[in-house]
């Protein structure tokens, strides 16, 4: 299995068990914290399920997935005992274009990431530590 | 017990925390080899491309398998969840993954005699909801802080969304809202110290010290202080300095290089504060 196949296969498997009841979206603390609550949890969950199937998501689904901060509170809310945080994670990757599809959510790839991480390492670690730890 | 301490990537900003964590492990009889940075990445920074992120994760698992230590001890909740959710299912592992707070909490009786210095502080723990369901870090860190003489943990219901502040920084308005809630909790609780659990929270919150009468410290800083270890938070000093270049100093600039400092380090240290 690869990450790409997990997004496709785990996504499809979990979507097949999801009833799009919306309990997860209703329980999610992120949108209200951010001042833009989910007004239609069923539409948001329908968008999640569609995304996992590789279908066009609802606008409510895109908005909810974009506001996911990985609070994990959706897990306990699901009456089907699905791993909703994992579903949200797979859907988030997919909507950011991880499978080469046009992104529906702006990607977060940090182009200077590796060089910046190493630059800070040079500032906070001794040369011996850099050789051993990096 | 021998472990690999997988500190993650963005922790390179906090070398003193890596060093002190290794020292805490060593003090309780754990031999740890630290690894992190781009060479042992979970793939999260490259997630918008599953092919790249997946290959990075597979390479890291292969490296840990080859180390033969049997235990990979995480610091970063993103690394931890990625290992359990997507890396280990994709590439068979010959090690167990556990979080550093689990390991140190299990050894807290051995830690106690080490923590003899008084650290007079009224501490608010900066808690997030997101990783706590996987590893109960909020309780584990509170228990570890309870070992510190003189330290008082204040009660407050602050439980922020997200698994750490980087998740809130990635959504519009999230970080500012989290910092406003944190400042309100500090005022309501009367705490004089804000204790971070994770590095991304620490990186974002140290800037709150500027112009305010409280300090921001990571839980490892507080344990190290109680152990009497000299542990300077350079990142905080640079972030709050009027001139980060002068604060980093000539030796720092020489080690990182002028061009790299200007392009990658200075913009981060000078970034606007969300509140
Ligand atoms: S709560 Fe579970 S079943 Fe209901 S929409 Fe969410 S994931 Fe699907």
Coordinates of N, CA and C in Angstrom, one line a residue, chain B residues 79-233:
Chain B
X79 N 3.9 13.6 13.4 CA 4.7 12.5 13.1 C 4.0 11.2 13.7
X80 N 3.6 11.3 15.0 CA 3.1 10.2 15.7 C 1.8 9.6 15.0
X81 N 0.9 10.5 14.6 CA -0.3 10.1 14.0 C 0.0 9.6 12.6
X82 N 0.9 10.3 11.9 CA 1.2 9.8 10.5 C 1.8 8.4 10.6
X83 N 2.7 8.2 11.6 CA 3.3 6.8 11.7 C 2.2 5.8 11.9
X84 N 1.3 6.0 12.8 CA 0.2 5.0 13.1 C -0.8 4.9 12.0
X85 N -1.1 6.1 11.3 CA -2.3 6.1 10.4 C -1.9 5.7 9.0
X86 N -0.7 6.2 8.5 CA -0.4 5.9 7.1 C 1.0 5.3 6.9
X87 N 2.0 5.6 7.7 CA 3.3 5.1 7.4 C 3.4 3.6 7.8
X88 N 3.1 3.2 9.0 CA 3.2 1.8 9.4 C 2.3 0.9 8.6
X89 N 1.0 1.3 8.3 CA 0.2 0.5 7.4 C 0.8 0.3 6.0
X90 N 1.6 1.3 5.6 CA 2.1 1.2 4.2 C 3.4 0.4 4.1
X91 N 4.2 0.5 5.2 CA 5.5 -0.2 5.2 C 5.6 -1.0 6.6
X92 N 5.7 -2.3 6.5 CA 5.8 -3.0 7.8 C 6.9 -2.6 8.7
X93 N 6.6 -2.5 10.0 CA 7.6 -1.9 10.9 C 8.0 -3.0 11.9
X94 N 9.3 -2.9 12.4 CA 9.7 -3.8 13.5 C 9.9 -3.1 14.8
X95 N 9.2 -2.0 15.0 CA 9.3 -1.2 16.2 C 7.9 -0.8 16.7
X96 N 7.9 -0.4 17.9 CA 6.7 0.1 18.5 C 6.8 1.7 18.6
X97 N 5.7 2.4 18.4 CA 5.8 3.8 18.4 C 5.1 4.3 19.7
X98 N 5.8 5.1 20.5 CA 5.2 5.7 21.7 C 5.6 7.1 21.8
X99 N 4.8 7.9 22.5 CA 5.1 9.3 22.6 C 6.0 9.6 23.8
X100 N 6.8 10.6 23.7 CA 7.8 10.9 24.7 C 7.2 11.1 26.1
X101 N 5.9 11.7 26.1 CA 5.3 11.9 27.4 C 4.9 10.6 28.0
X102 N 4.5 9.6 27.2 CA 4.2 8.3 27.8 C 5.4 7.7 28.5
X103 N 6.5 7.8 27.8 CA 7.8 7.2 28.3 C 8.2 7.8 29.6
X104 N 8.3 9.2 29.6 CA 8.7 9.9 30.8 C 7.7 9.8 31.9
X105 N 6.4 9.7 31.6 CA 5.4 9.6 32.6 C 5.6 8.2 33.3
X106 N 5.8 7.2 32.5 CA 6.0 5.9 33.1 C 7.2 5.8 34.0
X107 N 8.2 6.7 33.8 CA 9.4 6.8 34.6 C 9.4 7.9 35.6
X108 N 8.2 8.4 36.0 CA 8.2 9.6 36.8 C 8.7 9.4 38.2
X109 N 8.7 8.1 38.7 CA 9.2 7.9 40.0 C 10.8 8.0 40.0
X110 N 11.3 7.7 38.8 CA 12.8 7.8 38.7 C 13.2 9.3 38.4
X111 N 12.2 10.0 37.9 CA 12.5 11.4 37.6 C 12.5 12.3 38.9
X112 N 11.6 11.9 39.8 CA 11.3 12.8 40.9 C 12.6 13.2 41.7
X113 N 13.5 12.3 42.0 CA 14.7 12.7 42.8 C 15.6 13.7 42.1
X114 N 15.4 13.7 40.7 CA 16.2 14.7 39.9 C 15.7 16.1 40.0
X115 N 14.4 16.2 40.3 CA 13.8 17.6 40.2 C 13.7 18.2 41.6
X116 N 14.8 18.8 42.0 CA 14.9 19.2 43.4 C 14.9 20.8 43.5
X117 N 15.1 21.5 42.4 CA 15.1 22.9 42.5 C 13.7 23.5 42.5
X118 N 13.4 24.5 43.3 CA 12.1 25.1 43.3 C 11.9 25.9 42.0
X119 N 10.8 25.8 41.4 CA 10.4 26.6 40.3 C 9.1 27.3 40.6
X120 N 9.2 28.5 41.3 CA 8.0 29.2 41.7 C 7.3 29.7 40.5
X121 N 6.1 29.1 40.2 CA 5.4 29.5 39.0 C 4.0 29.1 39.1
X122 N 3.1 30.0 38.7 CA 1.6 29.6 38.5 C 1.4 29.3 37.0
X123 N 1.2 28.1 36.7 CA 1.3 27.6 35.3 C 0.0 27.3 34.7
X124 N -0.3 27.9 33.5 CA -1.4 27.5 32.7 C -0.9 26.6 31.6
X125 N -1.5 25.4 31.5 CA -1.1 24.4 30.5 C -1.8 24.7 29.2
X126 N -1.1 24.9 28.1 CA -1.7 25.2 26.8 C -2.1 23.9 26.2
X127 N -3.4 23.6 26.3 CA -3.9 22.3 25.9 C -4.7 22.4 24.6
X128 N -4.4 21.4 23.8 CA -5.2 21.2 22.5 C -6.0 19.9 22.7
X129 N -7.1 19.8 21.9 CA -8.0 18.6 22.0 C -7.5 17.5 21.1
X130 N -6.8 17.8 20.0 CA -6.7 16.9 18.9 C -5.8 15.6 19.1
X131 N -4.7 15.7 19.9 CA -3.9 14.5 20.0 C -4.2 13.8 21.3
X132 N -5.0 14.5 22.2 CA -5.3 13.9 23.5 C -6.1 12.6 23.5
X133 N -6.9 12.5 22.4 CA -7.6 11.2 22.3 C -6.7 10.0 21.9
X134 N -5.6 10.3 21.3 CA -4.6 9.3 20.9 C -3.7 9.0 22.0
X135 N -3.1 10.0 22.6 CA -2.2 9.9 23.7 C -2.6 11.0 24.7
X136 N -2.9 10.6 25.9 CA -3.5 11.7 26.8 C -2.4 12.7 27.3
X137 N -1.9 13.4 26.4 CA -0.8 14.3 26.7 C -1.1 15.4 27.7
X138 N -2.3 15.8 27.7 CA -2.7 16.9 28.6 C -2.6 16.5 30.1
X139 N -3.0 15.2 30.3 CA -2.9 14.7 31.7 C -1.4 14.3 32.0
X140 N -0.8 13.7 31.0 CA 0.6 13.2 31.2 C 1.5 14.4 31.6
X141 N 1.4 15.5 30.8 CA 2.3 16.6 31.1 C 1.9 17.3 32.4
X142 N 0.6 17.3 32.7 CA 0.2 17.9 34.0 C 0.8 17.1 35.1
X143 N 0.8 15.8 35.0 CA 1.4 14.9 36.0 C 2.9 15.1 36.2
X144 N 3.6 15.3 35.0 CA 5.0 15.5 35.1 C 5.3 16.9 35.7
X145 N 4.5 17.9 35.4 CA 4.8 19.2 36.0 C 4.5 19.2 37.5
X146 N 3.6 18.3 37.9 CA 3.3 18.2 39.4 C 4.5 17.7 40.2
X147 N 5.5 17.1 39.5 CA 6.8 16.7 40.1 C 7.7 17.8 40.5
X148 N 7.4 19.0 39.9 CA 8.3 20.2 40.1 C 8.0 20.9 41.4
X149 N 9.0 21.0 42.3 CA 8.7 21.7 43.6 C 8.4 23.2 43.3
X150 N 7.4 23.7 44.0 CA 7.1 25.1 43.9 C 6.2 25.5 42.8
X151 N 6.0 24.5 41.8 CA 5.2 24.9 40.7 C 3.7 24.6 41.0
X152 N 2.8 25.5 40.6 CA 1.4 25.3 40.8 C 0.7 25.4 39.5
X153 N 0.0 24.3 39.2 CA -0.8 24.3 37.9 C -2.2 24.9 38.2
X154 N -2.5 25.9 37.4 CA -3.8 26.6 37.6 C -4.9 25.8 36.9
X155 N -6.1 25.9 37.4 CA -7.3 25.3 36.7 C -7.9 26.2 35.7
X156 N -8.1 25.7 34.5 CA -8.8 26.5 33.5 C -9.3 25.6 32.5
X157 N -10.4 25.9 31.9 CA -11.0 25.0 30.9 C -10.5 25.2 29.5
X158 N -9.4 25.9 29.3 CA -8.9 26.2 28.0 C -8.5 24.8 27.3
X159 N -9.3 24.5 26.3 CA -9.0 23.3 25.5 C -9.2 23.7 24.0
X160 N -8.1 24.0 23.4 CA -8.2 24.6 22.0 C -8.4 23.5 21.0
X161 N -9.1 23.8 19.9 CA -9.2 22.9 18.8 C -7.8 22.7 18.2
X162 N -7.8 21.7 17.3 CA -6.5 21.4 16.6 C -5.7 20.4 17.4
X163 N -4.7 19.8 16.8 CA -3.8 18.9 17.5 C -2.6 19.7 18.1
X164 N -2.3 20.8 17.4 CA -1.3 21.8 17.9 C -1.5 23.1 17.1
X165 N -0.7 24.1 17.5 CA -1.0 25.4 16.9 C -0.8 25.5 15.4
X166 N 0.1 24.6 14.9 CA 0.3 24.7 13.4 C -0.9 24.4 12.6
X167 N -1.8 23.5 13.2 CA -3.1 23.2 12.5 C -4.0 24.5 12.5
X168 N -4.0 25.2 13.5 CA -4.8 26.5 13.6 C -4.1 27.6 12.7
X169 N -2.8 27.5 12.6 CA -2.1 28.5 11.8 C -2.4 28.3 10.3
X170 N -2.9 27.1 10.0 CA -3.1 26.7 8.6 C -4.5 27.1 8.1
X171 N -5.4 27.6 9.0 CA -6.7 28.0 8.6 C -6.9 29.5 8.9
X172 N -7.5 30.2 8.0 CA -7.6 31.7 8.2 C -8.2 32.1 9.5
X173 N -7.5 32.9 10.2 CA -8.0 33.4 11.5 C -7.8 32.5 12.7
X174 N -7.3 31.3 12.5 CA -7.2 30.3 13.5 C -6.2 30.6 14.6
X175 N -5.1 31.0 14.2 CA -4.0 31.3 15.2 C -4.4 32.5 16.1
X176 N -4.9 33.6 15.4 CA -5.3 34.8 16.2 C -6.4 34.4 17.2
X177 N -7.3 33.6 16.8 CA -8.4 33.2 17.7 C -7.9 32.4 18.9
X178 N -7.0 31.5 18.6 CA -6.4 30.7 19.6 C -5.5 31.5 20.6
X179 N -4.8 32.5 20.1 CA -4.0 33.3 21.0 C -4.9 34.3 21.8
X180 N -6.0 34.7 21.2 CA -6.9 35.6 22.0 C -7.5 34.7 23.2
X181 N -7.9 33.5 22.9 CA -8.4 32.6 23.9 C -7.4 32.3 25.0
X182 N -6.1 32.1 24.5 CA -5.1 31.8 25.5 C -4.8 33.0 26.4
X183 N -4.8 34.2 25.8 CA -4.5 35.4 26.6 C -5.7 35.6 27.6
X184 N -6.9 35.4 27.2 CA -8.0 35.5 28.1 C -7.9 34.5 29.3
X185 N -7.5 33.3 28.9 CA -7.3 32.2 30.0 C -6.2 32.6 30.9
X186 N -5.1 33.2 30.4 CA -4.0 33.6 31.3 C -4.5 34.7 32.3
X187 N -5.3 35.6 31.8 CA -5.8 36.7 32.6 C -6.8 36.2 33.7
X188 N -7.7 35.3 33.2 CA -8.7 34.7 34.1 C -8.1 33.9 35.2
X189 N -7.1 33.1 34.9 CA -6.5 32.2 35.8 C -5.5 32.8 36.7
X190 N -5.0 34.0 36.4 CA -4.0 34.6 37.2 C -2.6 33.9 37.1
X191 N -2.4 33.1 36.0 CA -1.2 32.4 35.8 C -0.1 33.4 35.4
X192 N 1.2 33.0 35.8 CA 2.3 33.9 35.4 C 3.2 33.2 34.4
X193 N 2.9 31.9 34.1 CA 3.6 31.1 33.1 C 2.7 30.4 32.2
X194 N 2.9 30.5 30.9 CA 2.2 29.7 30.0 C 3.1 28.5 29.5
X195 N 2.6 27.3 29.8 CA 3.4 26.2 29.5 C 2.9 25.5 28.2
X196 N 3.8 25.4 27.2 CA 3.5 24.8 25.9 C 3.8 23.3 26.0
X197 N 3.0 22.5 25.2 CA 3.3 21.1 25.2 C 4.1 20.8 23.9
X198 N 3.7 21.4 22.8 CA 4.3 21.0 21.5 C 5.1 22.2 20.9
X199 N 6.0 21.9 20.0 CA 7.0 22.9 19.5 C 6.3 23.9 18.6
X200 N 5.2 23.5 17.9 CA 4.6 24.5 17.0 C 3.8 25.6 17.8
X201 N 3.3 25.1 18.9 CA 2.6 26.0 19.9 C 3.7 27.0 20.5
X202 N 4.8 26.4 20.9 CA 5.9 27.2 21.5 C 6.4 28.2 20.5
X203 N 6.6 27.8 19.3 CA 7.1 28.7 18.3 C 6.1 29.9 18.1
X204 N 4.9 29.6 18.1 CA 3.9 30.7 17.9 C 3.6 31.5 19.2
X205 N 3.8 30.9 20.3 CA 3.3 31.6 21.6 C 4.5 32.4 22.2
X206 N 5.7 32.1 21.9 CA 6.8 32.9 22.6 C 6.7 34.4 22.3
X207 N 6.2 34.7 21.2 CA 6.0 36.2 20.8 C 5.0 36.9 21.7
X208 N 4.2 36.2 22.4 CA 3.2 36.8 23.3 C 3.9 37.4 24.5
X209 N 5.1 37.0 24.8 CA 5.8 37.6 26.0 C 6.0 39.1 25.8
X210 N 6.2 39.5 24.6 CA 6.6 40.9 24.3 C 5.5 41.9 24.9
X211 N 5.9 42.7 25.8 CA 5.0 43.7 26.4 C 4.0 43.1 27.4
X212 N 4.2 41.9 27.8 CA 3.2 41.3 28.8 C 4.0 40.7 29.9
X213 N 3.3 40.6 31.1 CA 4.0 40.2 32.3 C 3.9 38.8 32.6
X214 N 4.1 37.9 31.6 CA 4.2 36.5 31.9 C 5.3 35.9 31.0
X215 N 5.6 34.7 31.3 CA 6.6 34.0 30.5 C 6.0 32.8 29.8
X216 N 6.6 32.4 28.7 CA 6.2 31.2 28.0 C 7.3 30.2 28.1
X217 N 7.0 29.0 28.5 CA 8.1 28.0 28.6 C 7.4 26.6 28.2
X218 N 8.3 25.8 27.6 CA 7.8 24.4 27.3 C 7.9 23.6 28.6
X219 N 7.2 22.5 28.6 CA 7.2 21.6 29.8 C 8.6 21.1 30.0
X220 N 9.4 20.8 29.0 CA 10.8 20.4 29.1 C 11.6 21.4 29.7
X221 N 11.4 22.7 29.3 CA 12.2 23.8 30.0 C 11.9 23.8 31.5
X222 N 10.7 23.6 31.9 CA 10.4 23.6 33.3 C 11.0 22.4 34.1
X223 N 10.9 21.3 33.5 CA 11.6 20.1 34.1 C 13.1 20.3 34.2
X224 N 13.7 20.8 33.1 CA 15.1 21.1 33.1 C 15.5 22.1 34.2
X225 N 14.7 23.1 34.4 CA 14.9 24.1 35.4 C 14.9 23.5 36.8
X226 N 13.9 22.6 37.0 CA 13.8 21.9 38.3 C 15.0 21.0 38.5
X227 N 15.6 20.5 37.4 CA 16.8 19.7 37.6 C 18.1 20.5 37.7
X228 N 17.9 21.8 37.6 CA 19.1 22.7 37.8 C 20.0 22.8 36.5
X229 N 19.4 22.4 35.4 CA 20.2 22.5 34.2 C 20.0 23.9 33.5
X230 N 21.1 24.3 33.0 CA 21.1 25.6 32.3 C 20.6 25.4 30.9
X231 N 19.4 26.0 30.6 CA 18.7 25.7 29.4 C 18.2 27.0 28.8
X232 N 18.8 27.6 27.9 CA 18.4 28.9 27.3 C 17.5 28.7 26.1
X233 N 16.4 29.4 26.0 CA 15.5 29.4 24.9 C 15.9 30.4 23.9

